[in-house]
PDB file of C-alpha atoms in Angstrom:
ATOM      1  CA  MET A   1      -9.115  12.990   0.414  1.00  0.00           C
ATOM      2  CA  ASN A   2      -5.702  14.555   0.286  1.00  0.00           C
ATOM      3  CA  ASN A   3      -4.197  14.097  -2.597  1.00  0.00           C
ATOM      4  CA  ASP A   4      -0.961  14.756  -2.992  1.00  0.00           C
ATOM      5  CA  LEU A   5       0.928  12.135  -4.342  1.00  0.00           C
ATOM      6  CA  GLY A   6       4.248  12.408  -3.125  1.00  0.00           C
ATOM      7  CA  LYS A   7       2.890  12.129   0.232  1.00  0.00           C
ATOM      8  CA  LYS A   8       1.069   9.386  -0.698  1.00  0.00           C
ATOM      9  CA  VAL A   9       3.375   7.663  -2.193  1.00  0.00           C
ATOM     10  CA  LYS A  10       5.912   7.954   0.970  1.00  0.00           C
ATOM     11  CA  GLU A  11       2.683   6.884   3.309  1.00  0.00           C
ATOM     12  CA  ILE A  12       1.855   3.445   1.387  1.00  0.00           C
ATOM     13  CA  ARG A  13       6.025   2.958   1.134  1.00  0.00           C
ATOM     14  CA  ILE A  14       6.270   3.127   4.944  1.00  0.00           C
ATOM     15  CA  SER A  15       3.147   0.926   5.236  1.00  0.00           C
ATOM     16  CA  ASN A  16       4.846  -1.750   3.556  1.00  0.00           C
ATOM     17  CA  HIS A  17       7.875  -1.874   5.889  1.00  0.00           C
ATOM     18  CA  LEU A  18      10.037  -0.653   2.859  1.00  0.00           C
ATOM     19  CA  THR A  19      13.828   2.464   2.707  1.00  0.00           C
ATOM     20  CA  GLN A  20      13.538   4.447  -0.536  1.00  0.00           C
ATOM     21  CA  ASP A  21      16.244   2.438  -1.663  1.00  0.00           C
ATOM     22  CA  GLN A  22      14.636  -1.005  -1.905  1.00  0.00           C
ATOM     23  CA  VAL A  23      11.664   0.930  -3.895  1.00  0.00           C
ATOM     24  CA  ALA A  24      14.562   1.903  -5.920  1.00  0.00           C
ATOM     25  CA  LYS A  25      15.303  -1.137  -6.340  1.00  0.00           C
ATOM     26  CA  ALA A  26      12.304  -2.649  -7.444  1.00  0.00           C
ATOM     27  CA  LEU A  27      11.693  -0.019  -9.558  1.00  0.00           C
ATOM     28  CA  ARG A  28      14.737  -0.174 -11.121  1.00  0.00           C
ATOM     29  CA  VAL A  29      15.612   3.479 -10.776  1.00  0.00           C
ATOM     30  CA  THR A  30      17.808   6.039  -8.481  1.00  0.00           C
ATOM     31  CA  PRO A  31      16.825   5.927  -4.409  1.00  0.00           C
ATOM     32  CA  GLY A  32      17.239   9.902  -5.387  1.00  0.00           C
ATOM     33  CA  TYR A  33      14.527  10.031  -8.736  1.00  0.00           C
ATOM     34  CA  ILE A  34      11.946   8.048  -5.271  1.00  0.00           C
ATOM     35  CA  SER A  35      12.774  10.732  -2.838  1.00  0.00           C
ATOM     36  CA  ASN A  36      11.876  13.520  -5.847  1.00  0.00           C
ATOM     37  CA  VAL A  37       8.809  11.918  -6.225  1.00  0.00           C
ATOM     38  CA  GLU A  38       7.783  12.065  -2.272  1.00  0.00           C
ATOM     39  CA  ASN A  39       8.753  15.394  -1.486  1.00  0.00           C
ATOM     40  CA  ASN A  40       6.863  16.548  -4.632  1.00  0.00           C
ATOM     41  CA  ARG A  41       9.772  17.420  -6.839  1.00  0.00           C
ATOM     42  CA  SER A  42       9.153  14.925  -9.699  1.00  0.00           C
ATOM     43  CA  LEU A  43       5.775  12.689 -10.407  1.00  0.00           C
ATOM     44  CA  MET A  44       6.104   9.728 -11.479  1.00  0.00           C
ATOM     45  CA  THR A  45       4.985   8.545 -15.340  1.00  0.00           C
ATOM     46  CA  LEU A  46       2.013   6.141 -15.583  1.00  0.00           C
ATOM     47  CA  ARG A  47       4.447   3.484 -16.399  1.00  0.00           C
ATOM     48  CA  MET A  48       6.820   4.172 -12.481  1.00  0.00           C
ATOM     49  CA  LEU A  49       3.006   4.361 -11.209  1.00  0.00           C
ATOM     50  CA  THR A  50       1.478   1.165 -12.198  1.00  0.00           C
ATOM     51  CA  TYR A  51       4.406  -0.693 -11.402  1.00  0.00           C
ATOM     52  CA  TYR A  52       4.742   1.152  -7.320  1.00  0.00           C
ATOM     53  CA  ALA A  53       1.083   0.288  -6.923  1.00  0.00           C
ATOM     54  CA  GLN A  54       1.997  -3.845  -8.065  1.00  0.00           C
ATOM     55  CA  LEU A  55       4.882  -3.389  -5.636  1.00  0.00           C
ATOM     56  CA  THR A  56       2.668  -1.664  -2.854  1.00  0.00           C
ATOM     57  CA  GLY A  57      -0.823  -3.772  -3.327  1.00  0.00           C
ATOM     58  CA  MET A  58      -2.781  -0.374  -3.916  1.00  0.00           C
ATOM     59  CA  SER A  59      -4.931   0.493  -6.798  1.00  0.00           C
ATOM     60  CA  LEU A  60      -3.684   2.996  -9.828  1.00  0.00           C
ATOM     61  CA  ASP A  61      -6.950   4.875  -8.957  1.00  0.00           C
ATOM     62  CA  TYR A  62      -6.177   4.598  -5.293  1.00  0.00           C
ATOM     63  CA  LEU A  63      -2.518   6.118  -6.318  1.00  0.00           C
ATOM     64  CA  ALA A  64      -3.810   8.386  -8.892  1.00  0.00           C
ATOM     65  CA  GLY A  65      -6.459  10.094  -6.402  1.00  0.00           C
ATOM     66  CA  ALA A  66      -9.189   9.344  -8.397  1.00  0.00           C
ATOM     67  CA  ILE A  67     -11.576   7.772  -6.435  1.00  0.00           C
ATOM     68  CA  ASP A  68     -14.331   7.407  -4.406  1.00  0.00           C
ATOM     69  CA  GLU A  69     -14.888   6.912  -0.697  1.00  0.00           C
ATOM     70  CA  ASP A  70     -15.711   3.178  -0.894  1.00  0.00           C
ATOM     71  CA  TYR A  71     -12.136   2.683  -1.760  1.00  0.00           C
ATOM     72  CA  LYS A  72     -10.895   3.477   1.796  1.00  0.00           C
ATOM     73  CA  ASP A  73     -12.600  -0.169   2.624  1.00  0.00           C
ATOM     74  CA  THR A  74     -11.237  -1.249  -0.094  1.00  0.00           C
ATOM     75  CA  ALA A  75      -7.659  -0.525   1.070  1.00  0.00           C
ATOM     76  CA  LEU A  76      -8.829  -1.216   4.369  1.00  0.00           C
ATOM     77  CA  ASP A  77      -8.929  -4.994   3.110  1.00  0.00           C
ATOM     78  CA  ARG A  78      -5.393  -5.220   1.850  1.00  0.00           C
ATOM     79  CA  GLU A  79      -3.359  -3.611   4.183  1.00  0.00           C
ATOM     80  CA  LEU A  80      -6.064  -6.859   6.513  1.00  0.00           C
ATOM     81  CA  LEU A  81      -4.797  -9.326   4.102  1.00  0.00           C
ATOM     82  CA  SER A  82      -1.408  -7.604   4.682  1.00  0.00           C
ATOM     83  CA  VAL A  83      -0.652  -7.770   7.531  1.00  0.00           C
ATOM     84  CA  MET A  84      -2.051 -11.767   8.012  1.00  0.00           C
ATOM     85  CA  LYS A  85       0.215 -13.147   4.972  1.00  0.00           C
ATOM     86  CA  ASP A  86       3.169 -14.394   7.008  1.00  0.00           C
ATOM     87  CA  PHE A  87       0.550 -15.337   9.420  1.00  0.00           C
ATOM     88  CA  SER A  88       0.753 -19.374  10.701  1.00  0.00           C
ATOM     89  CA  THR A  89      -1.801 -21.185   9.617  1.00  0.00           C
ATOM     90  CA  GLU A  90      -3.212 -21.569  13.378  1.00  0.00           C
ATOM     91  CA  GLN A  91      -2.865 -17.593  13.465  1.00  0.00           C
ATOM     92  CA  LYS A  92      -5.115 -17.279  10.615  1.00  0.00           C
ATOM     93  CA  GLU A  93      -7.427 -19.557  11.859  1.00  0.00           C
ATOM     94  CA  LYS A  94      -7.145 -17.728  15.191  1.00  0.00           C
ATOM     95  CA  ILE A  95      -8.180 -15.066  13.410  1.00  0.00           C
ATOM     96  CA  ILE A  96     -11.069 -15.997  11.846  1.00  0.00           C
ATOM     97  CA  GLN A  97     -12.690 -17.522  14.876  1.00  0.00           C
ATOM     98  CA  MET A  98     -12.457 -13.831  16.518  1.00  0.00           C
ATOM     99  CA  ALA A  99     -13.391 -11.915  13.323  1.00  0.00           C
ATOM    100  CA  ARG A 100     -16.364 -14.420  13.504  1.00  0.00           C
ATOM    101  CA  ILE A 101     -17.516 -13.377  16.865  1.00  0.00           C
ATOM    102  CA  MET A 102     -16.473  -9.660  16.182  1.00  0.00           C
ATOM    103  CA  LYS A 103     -19.273  -9.807  13.661  1.00  0.00           C
ATOM    104  CA  ASP A 104     -22.090 -10.857  15.209  1.00  0.00           C
ATOM    105  CA  PHE A 105     -21.243  -6.959  17.655  1.00  0.00           C
TER     106      PHE A 105
END
C-alpha cells in the first residue's frame, strides 16, 4: 500500500472531481496549502485530515494509511455509491437489475 499522503490526497481530490480551490474553500484554507499537502511540502493536521475525509467520503484510516487490505472492497463500495448518487431512479433500478445478473456469473 502506498503511504504517500500527498499523492493519496491528490488522487482522491481528482476522483471526486474537485479542484484545489474547491477543497481549499471547503476546508477554509488557501489553495497553496492544498498544493503543499499534495506535493508533500506540508502535512495536514489531524483535524484538517478529518475534515478532508468527510469532504471526500473516505475514512480517516484510509487517508492515514493504517488499514488492512480488506478496506479496498469498502473503498470500491463507496466509490460505486458516489458515482450512482446522482443517477435517476430509473437508472438506479437498471443498475440493480444488472448487478443481480452479474452476481450469478
